[in-house]
Short mmCIF file of C-alpha atoms in Angstrom, two decimals:
data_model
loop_
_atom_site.label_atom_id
_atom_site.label_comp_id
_atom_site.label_asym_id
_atom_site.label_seq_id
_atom_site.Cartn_x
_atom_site.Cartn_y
_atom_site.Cartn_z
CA UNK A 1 85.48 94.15 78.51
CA UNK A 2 85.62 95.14 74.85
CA UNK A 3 88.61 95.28 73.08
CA UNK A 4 90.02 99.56 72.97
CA UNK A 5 90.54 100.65 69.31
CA UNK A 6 93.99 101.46 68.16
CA UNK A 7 94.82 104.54 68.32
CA UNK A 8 96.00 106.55 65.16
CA UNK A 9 99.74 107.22 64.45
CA UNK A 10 99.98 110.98 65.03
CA UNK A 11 102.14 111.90 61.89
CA UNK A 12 98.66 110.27 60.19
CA UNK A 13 96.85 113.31 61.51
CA UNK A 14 99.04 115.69 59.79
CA UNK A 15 98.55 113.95 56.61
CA UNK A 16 94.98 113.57 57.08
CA UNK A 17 94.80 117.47 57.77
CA UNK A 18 97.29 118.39 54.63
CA UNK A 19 95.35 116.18 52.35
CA UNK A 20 91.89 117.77 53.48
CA UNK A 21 93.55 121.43 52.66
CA UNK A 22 94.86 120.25 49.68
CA UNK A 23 91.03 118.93 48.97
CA UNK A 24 89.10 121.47 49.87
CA UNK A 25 91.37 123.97 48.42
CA UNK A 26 92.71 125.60 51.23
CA UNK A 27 96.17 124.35 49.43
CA UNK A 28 97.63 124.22 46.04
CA UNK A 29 100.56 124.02 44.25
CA UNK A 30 102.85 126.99 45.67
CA UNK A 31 102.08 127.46 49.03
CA UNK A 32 103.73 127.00 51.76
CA UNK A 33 103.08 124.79 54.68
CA UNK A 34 102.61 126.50 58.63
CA UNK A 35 105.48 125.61 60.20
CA UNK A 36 106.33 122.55 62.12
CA UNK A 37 105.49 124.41 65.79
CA UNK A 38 102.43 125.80 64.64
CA UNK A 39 101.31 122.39 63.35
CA UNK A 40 102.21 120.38 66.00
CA UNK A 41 100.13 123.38 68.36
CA UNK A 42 97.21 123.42 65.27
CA UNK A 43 96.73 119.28 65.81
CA UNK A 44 98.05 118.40 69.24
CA UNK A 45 100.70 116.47 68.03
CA UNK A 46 104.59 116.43 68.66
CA UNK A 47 106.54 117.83 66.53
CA UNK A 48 108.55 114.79 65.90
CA UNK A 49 105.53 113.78 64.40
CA UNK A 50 104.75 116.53 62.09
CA UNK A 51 108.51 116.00 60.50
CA UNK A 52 107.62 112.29 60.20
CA UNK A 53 104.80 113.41 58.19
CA UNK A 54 106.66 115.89 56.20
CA UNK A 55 109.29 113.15 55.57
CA UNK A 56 106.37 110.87 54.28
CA UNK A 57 104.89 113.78 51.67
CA UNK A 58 109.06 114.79 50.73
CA UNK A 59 109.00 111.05 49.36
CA UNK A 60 105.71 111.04 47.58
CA UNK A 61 106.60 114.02 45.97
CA UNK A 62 104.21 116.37 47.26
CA UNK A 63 106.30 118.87 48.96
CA UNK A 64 110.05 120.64 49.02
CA UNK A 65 111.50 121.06 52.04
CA UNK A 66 114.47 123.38 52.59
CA UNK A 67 116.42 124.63 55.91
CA UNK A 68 116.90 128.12 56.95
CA UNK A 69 114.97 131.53 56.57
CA UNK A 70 113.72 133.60 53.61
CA UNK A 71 111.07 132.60 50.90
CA UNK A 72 112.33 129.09 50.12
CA UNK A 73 112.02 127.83 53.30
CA UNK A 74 109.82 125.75 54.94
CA UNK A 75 107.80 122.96 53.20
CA UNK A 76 106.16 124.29 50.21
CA UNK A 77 103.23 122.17 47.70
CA UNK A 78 104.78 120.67 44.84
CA UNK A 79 102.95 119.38 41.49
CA UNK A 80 105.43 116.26 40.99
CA UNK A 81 102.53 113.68 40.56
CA UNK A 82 105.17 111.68 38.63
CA UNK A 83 107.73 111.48 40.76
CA UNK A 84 106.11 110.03 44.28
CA UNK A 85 103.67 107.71 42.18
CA UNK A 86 106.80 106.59 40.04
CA UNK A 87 108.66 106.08 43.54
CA UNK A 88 106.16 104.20 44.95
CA UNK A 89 105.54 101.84 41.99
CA UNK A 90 109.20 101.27 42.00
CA UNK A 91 109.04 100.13 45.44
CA UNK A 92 106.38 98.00 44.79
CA UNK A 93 107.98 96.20 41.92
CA UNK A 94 111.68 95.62 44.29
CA UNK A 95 109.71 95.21 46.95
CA UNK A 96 107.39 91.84 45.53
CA UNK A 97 107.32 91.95 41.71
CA UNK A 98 104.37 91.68 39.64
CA UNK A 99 103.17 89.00 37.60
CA UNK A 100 103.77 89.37 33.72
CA UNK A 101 100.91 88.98 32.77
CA UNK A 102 98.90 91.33 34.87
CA UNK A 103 101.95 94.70 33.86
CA UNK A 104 101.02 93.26 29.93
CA UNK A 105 97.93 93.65 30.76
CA UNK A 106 98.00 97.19 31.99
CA UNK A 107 100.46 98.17 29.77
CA UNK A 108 97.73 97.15 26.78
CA UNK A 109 95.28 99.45 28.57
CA UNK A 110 98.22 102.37 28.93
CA UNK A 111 99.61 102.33 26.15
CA UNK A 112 96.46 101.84 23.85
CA UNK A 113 95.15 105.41 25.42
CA UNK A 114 98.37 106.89 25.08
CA UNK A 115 98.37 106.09 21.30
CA UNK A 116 94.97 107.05 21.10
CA UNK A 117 95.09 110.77 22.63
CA UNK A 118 98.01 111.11 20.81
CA UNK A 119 96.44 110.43 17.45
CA UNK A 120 93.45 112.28 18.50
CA UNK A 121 95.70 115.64 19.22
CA UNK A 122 96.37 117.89 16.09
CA UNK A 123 98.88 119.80 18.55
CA UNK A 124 100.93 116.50 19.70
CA UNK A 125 104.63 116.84 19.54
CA UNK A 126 106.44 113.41 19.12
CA UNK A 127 109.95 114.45 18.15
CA UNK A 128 111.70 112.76 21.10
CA UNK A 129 109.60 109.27 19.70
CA UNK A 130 111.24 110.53 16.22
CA UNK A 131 114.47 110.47 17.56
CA UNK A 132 114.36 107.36 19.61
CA UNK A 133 113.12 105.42 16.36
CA UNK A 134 116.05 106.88 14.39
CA UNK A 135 118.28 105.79 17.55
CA UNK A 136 117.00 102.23 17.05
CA UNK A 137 117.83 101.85 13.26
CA UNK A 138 121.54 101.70 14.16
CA UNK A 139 123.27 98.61 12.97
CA UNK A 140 125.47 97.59 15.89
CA UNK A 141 123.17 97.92 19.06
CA UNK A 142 123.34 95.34 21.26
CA UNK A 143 120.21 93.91 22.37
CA UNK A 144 120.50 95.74 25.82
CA UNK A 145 120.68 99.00 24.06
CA UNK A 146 117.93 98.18 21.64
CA UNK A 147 116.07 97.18 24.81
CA UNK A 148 117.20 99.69 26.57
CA UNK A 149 115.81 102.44 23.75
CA UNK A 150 112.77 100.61 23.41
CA UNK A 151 111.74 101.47 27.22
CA UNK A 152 112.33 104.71 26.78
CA UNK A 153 110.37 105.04 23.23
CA UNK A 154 107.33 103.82 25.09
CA UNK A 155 108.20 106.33 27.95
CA UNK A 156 108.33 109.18 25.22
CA UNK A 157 104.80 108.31 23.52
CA UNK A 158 103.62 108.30 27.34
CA UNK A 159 105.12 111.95 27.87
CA UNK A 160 104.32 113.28 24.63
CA UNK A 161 100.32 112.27 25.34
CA UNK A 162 100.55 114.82 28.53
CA UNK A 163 98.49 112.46 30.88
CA UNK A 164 100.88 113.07 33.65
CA UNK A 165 99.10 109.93 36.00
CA UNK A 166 100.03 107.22 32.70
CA UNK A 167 103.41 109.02 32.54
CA UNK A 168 104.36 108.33 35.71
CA UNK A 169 102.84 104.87 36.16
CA UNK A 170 105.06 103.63 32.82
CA UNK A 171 107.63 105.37 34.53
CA UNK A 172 107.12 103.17 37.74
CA UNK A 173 106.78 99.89 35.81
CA UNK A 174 109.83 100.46 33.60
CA UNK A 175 112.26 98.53 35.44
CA UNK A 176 109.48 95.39 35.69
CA UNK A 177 108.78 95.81 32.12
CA UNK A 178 112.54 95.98 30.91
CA UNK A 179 113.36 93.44 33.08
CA UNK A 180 111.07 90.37 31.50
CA UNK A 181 111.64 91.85 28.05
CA UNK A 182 115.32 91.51 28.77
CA UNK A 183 114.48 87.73 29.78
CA UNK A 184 112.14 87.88 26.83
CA UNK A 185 115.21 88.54 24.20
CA UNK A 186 117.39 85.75 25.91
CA UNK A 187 114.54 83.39 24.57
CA UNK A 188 114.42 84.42 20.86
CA UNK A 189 117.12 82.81 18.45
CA UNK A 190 116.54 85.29 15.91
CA UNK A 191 116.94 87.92 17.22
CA UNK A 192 117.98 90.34 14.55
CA UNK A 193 114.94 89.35 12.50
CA UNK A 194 113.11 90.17 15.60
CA UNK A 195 115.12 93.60 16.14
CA UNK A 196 114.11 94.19 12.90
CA UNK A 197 110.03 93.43 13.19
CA UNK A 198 110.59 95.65 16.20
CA UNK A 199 111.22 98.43 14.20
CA UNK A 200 108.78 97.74 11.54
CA UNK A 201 105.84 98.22 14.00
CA UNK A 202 107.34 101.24 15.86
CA UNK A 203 107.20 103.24 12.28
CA UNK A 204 103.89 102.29 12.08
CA UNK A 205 102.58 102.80 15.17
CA UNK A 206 104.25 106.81 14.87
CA UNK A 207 102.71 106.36 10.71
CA UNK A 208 99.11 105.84 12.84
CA UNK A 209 99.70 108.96 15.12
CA UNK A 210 101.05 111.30 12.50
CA UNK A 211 97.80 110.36 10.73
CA UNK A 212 95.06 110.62 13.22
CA UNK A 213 94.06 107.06 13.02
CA UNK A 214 93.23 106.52 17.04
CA UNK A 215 91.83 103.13 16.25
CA UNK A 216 95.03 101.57 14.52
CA UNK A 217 97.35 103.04 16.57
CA UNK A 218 95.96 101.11 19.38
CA UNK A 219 95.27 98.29 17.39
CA UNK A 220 99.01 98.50 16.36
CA UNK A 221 100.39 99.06 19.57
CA UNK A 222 98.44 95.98 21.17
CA UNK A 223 99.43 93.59 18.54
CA UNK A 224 103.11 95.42 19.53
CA UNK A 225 103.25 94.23 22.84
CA UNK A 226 101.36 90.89 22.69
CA UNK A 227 103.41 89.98 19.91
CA UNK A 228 106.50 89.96 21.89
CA UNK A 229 105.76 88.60 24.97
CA UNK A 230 104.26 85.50 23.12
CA UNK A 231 107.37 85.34 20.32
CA UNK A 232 109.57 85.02 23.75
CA UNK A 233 107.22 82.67 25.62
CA UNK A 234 107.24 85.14 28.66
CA UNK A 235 103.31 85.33 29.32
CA UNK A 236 99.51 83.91 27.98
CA UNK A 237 97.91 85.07 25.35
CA UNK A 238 96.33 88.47 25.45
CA UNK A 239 94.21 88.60 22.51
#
C-alpha cells in the first residue's frame, strides 16, 4: 500500500491561480479580482477558502479589499511590494532573529548598491538624507535619537535610490539592525567621539554621491558599517 499524497490546502489554489494571472499578465496593478462566488465556482473551492486566500494576499500587500458595492469594492491588485515584503521580514526577525553577522553582511551588499545607483544617477534627489544629516549635528541628542536618526538616514539613501525590493528589505531589517546597534552603543565608552566619527562619514558618504564617485561611496559606506559593529564588539570582521 503506498503512502496517498497530501492533498493541497484549497486557499493554495487560489493563490496559485492569482499568481499565474498576475504572471502571465492576465493581472496587473488596478484590476480587480472576480468575486469570491465566482472564484470559489472558477476553482472548485469553498468560499471560505477563497477569503482565506484573500486574507493571505491583504497581508503581503498585494491586494485592497473593501466591503460593499460600487467601484472600490471587491479585492483590487495593489503595487505595495514594500509593504508585504517589509511585513514579512519583520515577522521573521520577532519571530527567530537573525545572526549579526549575516544582516551586516547583507546590509554591506544593500547598502553598497544603494550608494552606488545613487552616485551613478544625475537625477537622484537626496534632500530627505540632507535633512537627516543636519538632524544629527544637534548637540543634545541622546544616543537613542542619534540611533534612532541614523536608521532612518540609511532608510532615506535606500528610498532615494528607487529600488523599491532594497527599500523594503532595509525597511524589514530595521528593527534587527537598530536593535544590535542600540546594544552596539551600550558597548562604546566614548561615545560622543564616536557620535561624532558618525557624522564625519555620513558627510562623506552624501560628498561621494553628490559627486558621482560610485566606487567611494561604497567603499565609504562599507568601511561605515564595519567600522561600527567592530568599534562595539557586536560581530567578526567583515573586511
Amino acid at each position: 500500500m503506498t503512502a496517498s499524497t497530501p492533498t493541497p490546502r484549497a486557499w493554495r489554489t487560489v493563490l496559485e491561480k492569482i499568481e499565474g494571472d498576475l504572471l502571465e499578465g492576465r493581472l496587473a496593478p488596478g484590476d480587480r479580482l472576480p468575486g469570491e462566488r465566482d472564484l470559489s465556482s472558477a476553482l472548485g473551492v469553498g468560499r471560505s477558502s477563497v477569503r482565506e486566500a484573500l486574507r493571505v494576499l491583504e497581508v503581503m500587500g498585494l491586494i485592497r479589499t473593501s466591503t460593499g458595492s460600487g467601484p472600490n469594492a471587491g479585492a483590487i491588485i495593489i503595487a505595495t511590494p514594500r509593504g508585504g515584503m517589509s511585513a514579512l521580514l519583520r515577522l521573521q526577525v520577532a519571530a527567530q532573529g537573525f545572526p549579526i553577522d549575516d544582516v551586516v553582511a547583507t546590509r554591506l551588499v544593500l547598502e553598497a548598491a544603494v550608494v552606488e545607483a545613487l552616485a551613478a544617477d544625475p537625477d537622484r534627489d537626496v534632500e530627505q538624507t540632507r535633512a537627516i544629516i543636519t538632524a544629527m549635528e544637534a548637540d543634545d541628542l541622546t544616543a537613542d535619537e542619534f540611533l534612532a536618526l541614523d536608521a532612518q538616514l540609511h532608510l532615506s539613501l535606500a528610498d532615494a535610490s528607487g529600488n523599491v525590493v532594497i527599500a523594503a528589505m532595509m525597511a524589514g531589517l530595521r528593527s534587527a539592525i537598530e536593535s544590535y546597534v542600540r546594544t552596539g552603543a551600550e558597548r562604546i565608552p566614548d561615545w560622543d567621539a564616536t557620535a561624532s566619527r558618525l557624522r564625519d562619514e555620513h558627510r562623506a558618504i552624501l560628498a561621494a554621491v553628490d559627486a558621482g564617485d560610485a566606487a567611494r561611496a561604497a567603499s565609504l559606506v562599507t568601511a561605515h558599517i564595519t567600522g561600527y559593529y567592530a568599534h562595539a564588539g557586536l560581530s567578526r570582521a567583515h573586511s
